Short mmCIF file of C-alpha atoms in Angstrom, two decimals:
data_model
loop_
_atom_site.label_atom_id
_atom_site.label_comp_id
_atom_site.label_asym_id
_atom_site.label_seq_id
_atom_site.Cartn_x
_atom_site.Cartn_y
_atom_site.Cartn_z
CA MET A 1 0.13 0.11 0.08
CA THR A 2 1.19 3.39 -0.82
CA ALA A 3 0.90 6.39 1.50
CA SER A 4 -0.81 8.34 -1.27
CA GLN A 5 -3.77 5.76 -1.07
CA SER A 6 -3.66 5.79 2.74
CA GLY A 7 -7.00 6.58 4.45
CA ASN A 8 -9.10 7.72 1.32
CA ALA A 9 -12.77 7.38 1.93
CA ALA A 10 -16.23 8.72 0.26
CA VAL A 11 -19.01 9.78 1.93
CA ALA A 12 -22.24 11.25 1.04
CA ARG A 13 -24.29 13.96 2.95
CA PRO A 14 -27.96 13.64 2.77
CA GLU A 15 -29.67 16.41 1.36
CA PRO A 16 -33.34 17.56 2.10
CA ALA A 17 -35.71 17.11 -0.77
CA LYS A 18 -35.53 20.14 -2.73
CA PRO A 19 -36.21 20.43 -6.57
CA GLU A 20 -33.43 22.94 -6.95
CA GLU A 21 -30.89 20.38 -5.22
CA ALA A 22 -31.89 17.28 -6.70
CA ALA A 23 -29.11 17.47 -9.15
CA ALA A 24 -26.69 17.41 -6.25
CA ARG A 25 -27.41 14.30 -4.75
CA THR A 26 -24.61 11.74 -4.30
CA THR A 27 -24.85 7.78 -4.16
CA GLU A 28 -23.54 5.80 -1.04
CA PRO A 29 -19.76 4.99 -1.26
CA VAL A 30 -18.95 1.36 -1.86
CA PHE A 31 -15.48 0.32 -0.48
CA ALA A 32 -13.78 -2.50 -2.55
CA GLN A 33 -10.37 -4.51 -2.22
CA THR A 34 -8.54 -4.54 -5.60
CA GLY A 35 -5.09 -5.81 -6.71
CA SER A 36 -2.78 -7.26 -3.87
CA GLN A 37 -3.84 -7.41 -0.26
CA ASP A 38 -1.91 -4.30 0.43
CA THR A 39 -3.70 -2.41 -1.82
CA ARG A 40 -7.06 -0.85 -0.99
CA THR A 41 -9.12 1.76 -3.08
CA ALA A 42 -12.44 3.50 -2.66
CA GLU A 43 -15.01 3.58 -5.43
CA PRO A 44 -15.94 7.09 -4.78
CA ALA A 45 -19.58 8.66 -5.18
CA ILE A 46 -20.10 10.45 -8.43
CA VAL A 47 -21.07 14.23 -7.69
CA GLN A 48 -23.51 15.68 -10.03
CA ALA A 49 -23.74 19.17 -8.69
CA PRO A 50 -23.59 21.71 -11.39
CA ALA A 51 -20.15 23.13 -12.16
CA PRO A 52 -19.52 26.38 -13.93
CA SER A 53 -19.50 26.40 -17.91
CA SER A 54 -15.50 27.75 -17.90
CA ALA A 55 -14.41 24.86 -15.82
CA HIS A 56 -14.77 21.04 -16.17
CA ALA A 57 -16.30 19.39 -13.26
CA PRO A 58 -14.36 16.31 -11.78
CA GLU A 59 -16.01 13.24 -13.10
CA VAL A 60 -15.19 11.47 -9.94
CA LEU A 61 -15.18 13.14 -6.70
CA LEU A 62 -15.41 12.57 -2.97
CA HIS A 63 -18.22 14.30 -0.97
CA ARG A 64 -17.07 16.43 1.88
CA ALA A 65 -17.11 14.66 4.89
CA ALA A 66 -18.95 15.57 7.94
CA ALA A 67 -18.39 14.10 11.15
CA PRO A 68 -18.86 10.35 11.37
CA GLN A 69 -20.85 8.46 14.31
CA ALA A 70 -17.37 7.87 16.03
CA ALA A 71 -17.38 11.42 17.11
CA ARG A 72 -21.11 11.24 18.30
CA GLU A 73 -20.16 8.13 20.51
CA ALA A 74 -17.23 10.10 22.15
CA GLY A 75 -17.58 10.71 25.88
CA SER A 76 -15.39 12.76 28.20
CA LEU A 77 -11.85 11.84 27.83
CA ALA A 78 -11.29 13.01 31.41
CA THR A 79 -13.49 10.13 32.13
CA ALA A 80 -11.65 7.64 30.21
CA GLN A 81 -14.48 7.14 28.00
CA ALA A 82 -13.58 6.08 24.26
CA THR A 83 -13.32 9.21 21.83
CA SER A 84 -13.28 9.51 18.36
CA VAL A 85 -12.28 12.24 16.06
CA ALA A 86 -14.84 13.12 13.26
CA VAL A 87 -13.32 11.65 10.15
CA ALA A 88 -14.55 10.43 6.88
CA GLN A 89 -16.79 7.35 6.79
CA ALA A 90 -20.11 6.14 4.96
CA GLN A 91 -22.48 7.41 7.68
CA ALA A 92 -22.06 11.49 7.44
CA ALA A 93 -23.89 14.13 9.67
CA VAL A 94 -25.75 17.10 7.94
CA VAL A 95 -23.33 20.27 8.26
CA PRO A 96 -25.08 23.27 9.60
CA ASP A 97 -26.58 25.60 6.62
CA ALA A 98 -23.64 27.98 5.18
CA PRO A 99 -24.49 31.55 4.30
CA PRO A 100 -25.87 32.59 0.87
CA ALA A 101 -22.40 33.82 -0.14
CA PRO A 102 -19.29 31.88 -0.33
CA PRO A 103 -17.80 31.44 3.24
CA TRP A 104 -14.63 33.55 2.78
CA GLN A 105 -16.87 36.74 1.92
CA GLN A 106 -18.81 36.88 5.21
CA ALA A 107 -18.75 35.48 8.55
CA PRO A 108 -20.58 32.09 9.07
CA ALA A 109 -24.39 32.08 10.02
CA PRO A 110 -25.37 30.85 13.29
CA ALA A 111 -25.37 26.98 13.61
CA THR A 112 -28.73 25.33 13.10
CA ALA A 113 -27.89 22.16 14.94
CA SER A 114 -30.20 21.14 17.82
CA PRO A 115 -29.49 22.17 21.35
CA ALA A 116 -28.55 18.69 22.24
CA ALA A 117 -25.67 18.98 20.02
CA HIS A 118 -24.48 22.05 21.80
CA ARG A 119 -24.86 20.93 25.62
CA PRO A 120 -21.58 21.63 27.84
CA GLY A 121 -19.35 19.01 27.72
CA SER A 122 -15.76 18.51 29.50
CA PRO A 123 -13.78 21.00 27.98
CA HIS A 124 -10.51 19.43 26.24
CA ARG A 125 -7.38 20.56 27.75
CA LEU A 126 -4.50 21.56 25.05
CA ALA A 127 -0.93 21.34 26.00
CA ARG A 128 0.53 24.49 25.23
CA HIS A 129 4.24 24.18 25.25
CA THR A 130 4.76 27.77 23.95
CA GLN A 131 3.43 29.87 26.94
CA LEU A 132 4.13 29.99 30.58
CA GLY A 133 1.50 28.35 32.84
CA GLY A 134 -0.77 30.72 34.54
CA ARG A 135 0.54 30.17 37.93
CA LEU A 136 4.22 30.27 36.88
CA ALA A 137 3.38 33.40 35.00
CA LEU A 138 1.92 35.23 38.03
CA ILE A 139 5.12 34.16 40.28
CA ILE A 140 7.53 35.66 37.52
CA GLN A 141 5.14 38.68 37.46
CA VAL A 142 5.37 39.24 41.41
CA ALA A 143 9.11 38.61 41.57
CA CYS A 144 9.72 41.23 38.84
CA TRP A 145 7.65 43.95 40.67
CA GLN A 146 9.31 43.19 43.81
CA VAL A 147 12.67 43.54 41.82
CA ALA A 148 11.43 46.89 39.94
CA LEU A 149 10.60 48.23 43.61
CA ALA A 150 13.83 47.29 45.30
CA THR A 151 15.76 48.83 42.37
CA VAL A 152 14.42 52.23 42.97
CA ALA A 153 14.40 51.92 46.32
CA ALA A 154 18.06 51.07 46.20
CA ALA A 155 18.91 53.95 44.21
CA ARG A 156 17.12 56.67 45.87
CA ASN A 157 20.05 58.03 47.39
CA GLU A 158 22.31 57.88 44.42
CA SER A 159 23.18 60.55 42.00
CA LEU A 160 20.48 61.90 39.56
CA PRO A 161 21.64 59.50 36.30
CA VAL A 162 21.76 56.63 38.61
CA LEU A 163 18.42 57.24 40.03
CA ALA A 164 16.96 57.73 36.80
CA THR A 165 18.50 54.90 35.02
CA ALA A 166 17.01 52.59 37.88
CA ILE A 167 13.56 54.16 37.42
CA ALA A 168 13.51 53.75 33.66
CA ALA A 169 14.60 50.24 34.07
CA ALA A 170 11.86 49.71 36.74
CA ALA A 171 9.20 51.12 34.54
CA VAL A 172 10.41 48.92 31.55
CA LEU A 173 9.79 45.79 33.82
CA LEU A 174 6.80 47.08 35.28
CA VAL A 175 5.23 47.54 31.42
CA LEU A 176 6.73 44.10 30.24
CA THR A 177 4.82 42.09 33.04
CA ALA A 178 1.84 44.30 33.95
CA VAL A 179 0.61 45.01 30.35
CA ARG A 180 -1.39 42.50 28.40
CA TRP A 181 -1.87 42.70 24.65
CA ARG A 182 -3.87 40.24 22.52
CA GLU A 183 -4.39 38.01 25.32
CA ARG A 184 -0.59 37.54 26.14
CA TRP A 185 1.81 39.85 28.50
CA LEU A 186 4.07 41.64 26.84
CA TYR A 187 7.23 39.52 28.40
CA GLN A 188 5.78 36.97 26.46
CA TRP A 189 5.66 38.56 23.13
CA PHE A 190 9.15 39.85 24.14
CA PHE A 191 10.42 36.40 24.61
CA THR A 192 8.62 34.86 21.56
CA LEU A 193 10.14 37.70 19.28
CA VAL A 194 13.52 36.95 20.60
CA ARG A 195 13.33 33.18 19.92
CA PHE A 196 11.84 33.86 16.50
CA LEU A 197 14.71 35.97 15.69
CA ALA A 198 17.27 33.81 17.33
CA HIS A 199 16.61 30.36 15.35
CA ARG A 200 17.11 29.61 11.79
CA ARG A 201 13.88 30.26 9.81
CA THR A 202 15.02 29.10 6.24
CA HIS A 203 15.69 25.43 5.74
CA HIS A 204 17.45 23.63 2.66
CA ALA A 205 17.71 20.40 1.19
CA ALA A 206 20.88 18.91 -0.08
CA ALA A 207 20.84 17.74 -3.84
CA ASP A 208 20.61 13.85 -2.31
CA LEU A 209 18.01 14.47 0.09
CA ALA A 210 14.23 14.29 -0.48
CA PRO A 211 12.57 17.82 0.58
CA ALA A 212 10.06 15.83 2.95
CA GLN A 213 13.09 14.48 4.79
CA ALA A 214 14.79 17.85 5.03
CA PHE A 215 11.68 19.30 6.27
CA LEU A 216 11.26 16.40 8.98
CA ASP A 217 14.73 17.28 10.08
CA ALA A 218 14.13 21.00 10.12
CA MET A 219 10.91 20.47 12.39
CA SER A 220 12.60 18.05 14.63
CA PRO A 221 16.49 18.18 14.14
CA GLY A 222 18.01 14.87 13.63
CA ALA A 223 14.75 13.03 12.65
CA ARG A 224 15.12 10.09 10.44
CA VAL A 225 13.14 7.33 9.13
CA ASP A 226 13.71 3.83 10.23
CA THR A 227 12.40 0.29 10.41
CA LEU A 228 11.40 -1.74 13.82
CA SER A 229 11.02 -5.46 13.98
CA VAL A 230 7.54 -6.42 15.30
CA GLY A 231 7.34 -10.12 15.41
CA ASP A 232 8.16 -11.37 11.70
CA THR A 233 7.17 -7.81 10.41
CA GLU A 234 9.30 -4.68 9.70
CA ILE A 235 7.55 -1.52 10.06
CA GLY A 236 8.42 1.94 9.39
CA VAL A 237 9.22 4.40 12.41
CA ILE A 238 10.16 7.88 12.79
CA THR A 239 13.05 8.49 15.23
CA HIS A 240 12.97 12.25 16.38
CA THR A 241 13.72 14.31 19.58
CA GLY A 242 10.57 13.93 21.13
CA GLY A 243 10.77 10.02 20.86
CA ILE A 244 9.92 7.28 18.39
CA THR A 245 6.78 7.13 16.48
CA ALA A 246 4.74 4.31 14.52
CA LEU A 247 2.41 5.07 12.01
CA PHE A 248 -0.73 3.33 11.06
CA MET A 249 -3.84 3.33 8.59
CA PRO A 250 -6.86 2.03 9.57
CA ALA A 251 -8.16 -0.69 7.46
CA LYS A 252 -11.96 0.44 7.93
CA PRO A 253 -13.61 3.55 7.39
CA GLU A 254 -14.23 4.20 10.86
CA PRO A 255 -10.77 4.66 12.79
CA PRO A 256 -10.56 3.61 16.42
CA SER A 257 -10.74 6.05 19.22
CA LEU A 258 -7.58 7.57 20.37
CA ALA A 259 -8.15 6.06 23.85
CA ALA A 260 -8.43 2.60 22.38
CA LEU A 261 -4.93 3.21 20.63
CA LEU A 262 -3.35 4.00 24.30
CA PRO A 263 -2.13 1.10 26.29
CA GLN A 264 -5.00 -0.27 28.70
CA SER A 265 -3.07 0.66 31.86
CA GLU A 266 -0.35 2.72 32.71
CA LEU A 267 3.03 1.27 31.90
CA ASP A 268 6.43 1.08 33.96
CA GLY A 269 8.13 2.82 31.16
CA PRO A 270 8.18 6.00 28.72
CA ALA A 271 4.92 7.77 28.34
CA VAL A 272 2.76 6.62 25.26
CA THR A 273 0.77 8.81 23.10
CA ALA A 274 -1.64 8.55 20.21
CA GLN A 275 -2.56 10.73 17.43
CA LEU A 276 -4.94 11.06 14.74
CA VAL A 277 -4.16 12.96 11.60
CA LEU A 278 -6.86 14.04 8.97
CA ARG A 279 -6.23 15.64 5.69
CA ALA A 280 -9.01 17.17 3.57
CA VAL A 281 -8.45 18.37 0.17
CA PRO A 282 -10.99 20.23 -1.82
CA ALA A 283 -11.78 18.63 -5.29
CA LEU A 284 -11.81 22.36 -6.59
CA THR A 285 -9.02 24.70 -6.11
CA THR A 286 -8.14 27.62 -8.06
CA PRO A 287 -5.26 30.36 -7.82
CA THR A 288 -7.67 32.83 -5.67
CA PRO A 289 -10.93 32.59 -4.00
CA ASP A 290 -12.29 35.50 -5.94
CA THR A 291 -12.23 33.99 -9.28
CA ASP A 292 -15.64 33.75 -11.06
CA VAL A 293 -15.23 29.78 -11.52
CA ARG A 294 -14.61 29.18 -7.86
CA LEU A 295 -17.55 31.53 -6.74
CA SER A 296 -20.04 30.11 -9.04
CA TYR A 297 -19.02 26.57 -8.24
CA TRP A 298 -19.59 27.26 -4.38
CA GLN A 299 -22.94 28.97 -5.14
CA LEU A 300 -24.35 26.15 -7.46
CA ALA A 301 -22.90 23.61 -5.00
CA ALA A 302 -24.54 25.53 -2.09
CA ASN A 303 -21.21 25.55 -0.50
CA ARG A 304 -20.85 21.98 -0.28
CA VAL A 305 -17.79 21.26 -1.99
CA PRO A 306 -16.36 17.78 -2.57
CA ILE A 307 -13.07 16.77 -0.99
CA ARG A 308 -10.66 13.91 -0.62
CA GLN A 309 -9.73 12.69 2.88
CA SER A 310 -6.93 10.62 4.27
CA VAL A 311 -6.41 9.51 7.67
CA TRP A 312 -3.26 8.25 9.56
CA LEU A 313 -2.65 7.04 13.00
CA ALA A 314 0.37 7.56 14.80
CA VAL A 315 1.57 5.90 18.22
CA GLN A 316 4.64 7.50 19.91
CA VAL A 317 6.66 6.39 22.78
CA GLN A 318 8.10 9.60 24.35
CA ARG A 319 11.77 10.52 25.13
CA ASP A 320 12.59 11.91 28.64
CA ALA A 321 15.28 12.10 31.03
CA ALA A 322 14.73 8.60 32.52
CA TRP A 323 13.97 7.14 29.22
CA PHE A 324 16.51 8.55 26.66
CA ALA A 325 17.95 5.73 24.99
CA ASP A 326 16.71 4.60 21.52
CA ASP A 327 17.31 1.10 22.35
CA ALA A 328 14.97 1.24 25.01
CA LEU A 329 12.31 3.10 23.42
CA ARG A 330 12.37 0.76 20.40
CA GLN A 331 11.51 -2.07 22.54
CA THR A 332 8.70 -0.44 24.08
CA LEU A 333 7.51 0.78 20.97
CA ALA A 334 7.61 -2.69 19.46
CA ASN A 335 5.67 -4.39 22.60
CA VAL A 336 3.25 -1.51 22.52
CA THR A 337 2.85 -2.34 18.58
CA ARG A 338 2.48 -5.76 19.16
CA ARG A 339 -0.19 -5.68 21.75
CA LEU A 340 -2.01 -2.90 19.63
CA LEU A 341 -2.33 -4.85 16.46
CA ARG A 342 -3.54 -7.59 18.16
CA ARG A 343 -6.17 -5.79 20.32
CA MET A 344 -7.67 -3.88 17.19
CA ASN A 345 -7.90 -7.17 15.36
CA LYS A 346 -9.62 -8.86 18.05
CA GLU A 347 -12.13 -5.80 18.38
CA GLY A 348 -12.66 -5.97 14.64
CA ALA A 349 -10.87 -2.60 13.65
CA PRO A 350 -7.54 -3.98 12.33
CA LEU A 351 -4.67 -1.53 11.60
CA VAL A 352 -2.14 -1.53 8.78
CA PRO A 353 1.26 -0.28 9.80
CA LEU A 354 3.25 1.74 7.33
CA GLY A 355 6.43 0.69 5.96
CA ALA A 356 9.44 2.74 5.96
CA ASN A 357 9.14 3.76 2.36
CA GLU A 358 5.66 5.07 3.18
CA ILE A 359 6.30 7.45 5.90
CA LEU A 360 8.22 10.08 3.54
CA PRO A 361 5.25 10.23 1.19
CA VAL A 362 2.82 10.98 4.31
CA ILE A 363 4.98 13.93 5.38
CA GLY A 364 5.39 15.29 1.80
CA SER A 365 1.72 15.31 1.16
CA ILE A 366 0.97 17.40 4.41
CA THR A 367 3.81 19.57 3.62
CA THR A 368 3.12 19.57 -0.18
CA LEU A 369 6.65 18.38 -0.56
CA SER A 370 8.30 15.91 -2.62
CA ALA A 371 9.18 12.61 -0.92
CA GLN A 372 12.00 12.00 -3.49
CA PRO A 373 15.27 13.86 -4.13
CA THR A 374 14.90 15.83 -7.46
CA ALA A 375 16.47 18.15 -9.35
CA THR A 376 14.14 20.60 -8.75
CA TYR A 377 15.33 20.66 -5.07
CA GLY A 378 18.69 20.98 -3.88
CA THR A 379 20.75 21.19 -7.14
CA PRO A 380 23.45 22.07 -7.60
CA ALA A 381 24.67 20.81 -4.49
CA ASP A 382 26.64 24.04 -3.21
CA THR A 383 23.33 26.21 -3.74
CA PRO A 384 20.50 23.97 -2.23
CA ALA A 385 16.84 25.24 -2.64
CA PRO A 386 14.92 26.35 0.27
CA VAL A 387 12.19 23.87 1.24
CA ALA A 388 10.62 25.73 4.13
CA HIS A 389 10.54 29.22 5.41
CA GLU A 390 9.14 30.06 8.66
CA ARG A 391 7.64 33.60 8.97
CA TRP A 392 5.94 35.37 12.07
CA ASN A 393 2.57 34.42 11.36
CA ARG A 394 2.80 31.50 8.86
CA TRP A 395 5.33 29.17 7.33
CA GLU A 396 5.76 28.29 3.48
CA ALA A 397 6.98 25.03 1.91
CA ALA A 398 6.87 24.53 -2.03
CA GLY A 399 5.70 28.04 -2.90
CA ARG A 400 2.69 27.76 -0.69
CA PRO A 401 1.86 29.46 2.60
CA HIS A 402 0.57 27.42 5.65
CA ARG A 403 -0.57 28.62 9.13
CA THR A 404 -0.85 26.29 12.29
CA LEU A 405 -3.31 26.89 14.77
CA HIS A 406 -4.37 25.40 18.03
CA LEU A 407 -7.71 24.69 19.03
CA THR A 408 -8.71 24.83 22.81
CA GLY A 409 -11.81 25.09 24.86
CA MET A 410 -13.68 22.39 22.65
CA SER A 411 -16.28 20.41 24.22
CA ASP A 412 -16.94 16.50 23.43
CA ALA A 413 -20.42 17.36 22.74
CA ASP A 414 -19.19 19.81 19.96
CA THR A 415 -16.46 17.47 18.41
CA GLU A 416 -18.54 16.32 15.55
CA SER A 417 -19.71 19.88 14.61
CA LEU A 418 -16.20 21.54 14.74
CA ILE A 419 -14.22 19.08 12.73
CA SER A 420 -17.00 19.27 10.16
CA THR A 421 -16.82 23.19 10.23
CA LEU A 422 -12.91 23.12 10.08
CA VAL A 423 -12.56 20.74 6.95
CA SER A 424 -15.09 23.15 5.48
CA VAL A 425 -12.70 26.12 5.23
CA PRO A 426 -12.38 27.18 1.93
CA VAL A 427 -8.48 26.57 1.52
CA ALA A 428 -6.39 24.31 -0.57
CA ALA A 429 -5.88 21.80 2.15
CA THR A 430 -6.83 21.43 5.84
CA THR A 431 -4.72 19.05 8.29
CA ILE A 432 -6.36 18.26 11.83
CA GLY A 433 -3.76 16.52 14.33
CA MET A 434 -5.49 15.05 17.46
CA ALA A 435 -3.30 13.69 20.27
CA ALA A 436 -4.05 12.18 23.25
CA ARG A 437 -2.03 10.81 26.18
CA ARG A 438 -3.03 9.40 29.95
CA ALA A 439 -2.97 11.95 32.68
CA ASP A 440 -3.62 11.84 36.41
CA ASP A 441 -7.18 12.68 36.00
CA GLY A 442 -7.86 10.83 32.44
CA PHE A 443 -6.34 12.23 29.26
CA GLU A 444 -4.72 15.18 28.03
CA ILE A 445 -5.55 16.51 24.64
CA GLU A 446 -3.78 18.45 21.98
CA PHE A 447 -5.46 19.85 18.92
CA ALA A 448 -3.59 21.43 16.12
CA VAL A 449 -5.19 22.60 12.65
CA ASP A 450 -2.93 23.56 9.55
CA PHE A 451 -4.60 25.56 6.63
CA THR A 452 -2.70 25.41 3.47
CA ALA A 453 -3.76 28.02 0.75
CA GLU A 454 -2.71 29.19 -2.62
CA ASN A 455 -1.50 32.85 -1.50
CA ALA A 456 -1.29 34.65 1.65
CA LYS A 457 -4.35 36.58 1.05
CA THR A 458 -6.52 33.61 0.82
CA LEU A 459 -4.78 32.20 4.16
CA ASP A 460 -5.55 35.10 5.94
CA SER A 461 -9.19 35.30 4.94
CA ALA A 462 -9.88 31.70 5.53
CA THR A 463 -8.06 31.64 8.85
CA ASP A 464 -10.24 34.50 9.93
CA TRP A 465 -13.35 32.59 8.76
CA ALA A 466 -12.54 29.81 10.48
CA ILE A 467 -11.86 31.67 13.87
CA GLU A 468 -15.22 33.50 13.83
CA ALA A 469 -17.03 29.62 12.68
CA VAL A 470 -15.30 27.84 15.58
CA ALA A 471 -16.10 30.83 18.33
CA ARG A 472 -19.69 29.80 17.89
CA TYR A 473 -18.75 26.39 19.98
CA ASN A 474 -17.25 28.64 22.80
CA ALA A 475 -13.94 27.29 21.41
CA LYS A 476 -10.74 29.22 20.27
CA LEU A 477 -8.46 28.85 17.49
CA GLY A 478 -5.08 30.53 18.47
CA LYS A 479 -2.84 31.71 15.70
CA LEU A 480 0.38 31.56 17.59
CA PRO A 481 2.53 34.30 15.87
CA GLY A 482 6.12 33.50 16.40
CA CYS A 483 5.72 29.92 16.90
CA GLN A 484 4.42 28.39 13.66
CA ALA A 485 7.77 25.89 13.45
CA THR A 486 6.52 24.70 17.07
CA ALA A 487 2.81 24.29 16.40
CA LEU A 488 3.34 22.75 13.05
CA VAL A 489 4.92 19.71 15.04
CA GLY A 490 1.36 19.30 16.19
CA ALA A 491 -0.24 18.70 12.85
CA LEU A 492 2.64 16.40 11.55
CA PRO A 493 2.01 12.53 12.25
CA LEU A 494 4.98 12.39 14.99
CA GLY A 495 2.67 11.50 17.98
CA GLY A 496 1.95 15.00 19.25
CA PHE A 497 3.21 16.68 22.35
CA ALA A 498 6.32 17.72 20.95
CA PRO A 499 9.00 19.43 23.44
CA CYS A 500 9.65 23.08 23.03
#
């Protein structure tokens, strides 16, 4: 099985019986198995929605997936209930009605879901590695205020220049720690800016190195693709600074929940994380969302644009001070993988581990970079071409702008609608990474969303639309300016919870 075939699923959303929308109906998808045992294909539904005359409507399209039943059955992760992310499967839910105009032209209309769909749930806790915790921040602030007062008090009997310098220094310290701007303290912005300017922001690929591999190494220095023996099978793994990760593809349209991927109980060893990565690519893309072709297509299709979806699962054994050596981590991952595959087979939700040659294509599909060394990237060897460039509020790869955001404040009851909303954002591609690991009081969740657009203007418009849409569910999408490289790791299939 190749990574390009991984997780593609076709779904059809039921529509009300309206004469003007009769032509937009789709048929139920049929999943077939063709070729060798390692090759699975999906026979997608034929979308007959009208397309503008100036563009050719795709003949075989996959309908935009709404949230599956897996998300409906999700309970609170804090109470160890099985949770599933909304991904492609045959039974789709109806997305709330979109506004009359294309979504990038106006804010989304209020959701029309039933009140039960928005009942309060257990808020997911997102691990934020880029900001200090609230309690630690308060301690630092109080300490800085005390230092400022002590500095002025110590200089009160000194000469006027010394006193003026002390007062100025104290004033700067007070401003940095007492003034809040855009939901962050000024000293947090200051340290973010210093870190952003200090680290390397443009990354290149050598002539003999695949751009996807170079990108992986840039995001996690020293990362490499390797193999791991699990019984009689060799599977592919990614060894990186945060640990060692194995990638899987669900053999059925509905993937298992994240809780099901984690060990049944705490192991006497390194921490284990599970991650689900969903990538949605619209069937129709044009250079800008303002072209007549795309506008008319969205209007005629009632803002329901077909997409293709891919799903990957990642299981990571985390590296820490007590468990640092690769050999120990590899042995633990082999044991965890063997038990996981056996358990999933018994539960009727088998997983297919990816081989070493299938991992880089997955990274390449998310980053829009090639998984093979080519003349386009890195030639001649003395002038390697850049594969990624980090900016203050976005990152770029292969000439396309990306932006990674973190989702907080999400409740279990709204998981289905939120996922459906995020994959409906009018961009070239949307990648969602949801990771989980066991905590003292249940589970800890990390949720990252990466948007890929044709240009920066489209990316900004789509991001603003997504932020407003998510706010309807009392959740929040954070842009994380200055931390795009750190945030991006959450959307890559590395297992989540990357060290900062």
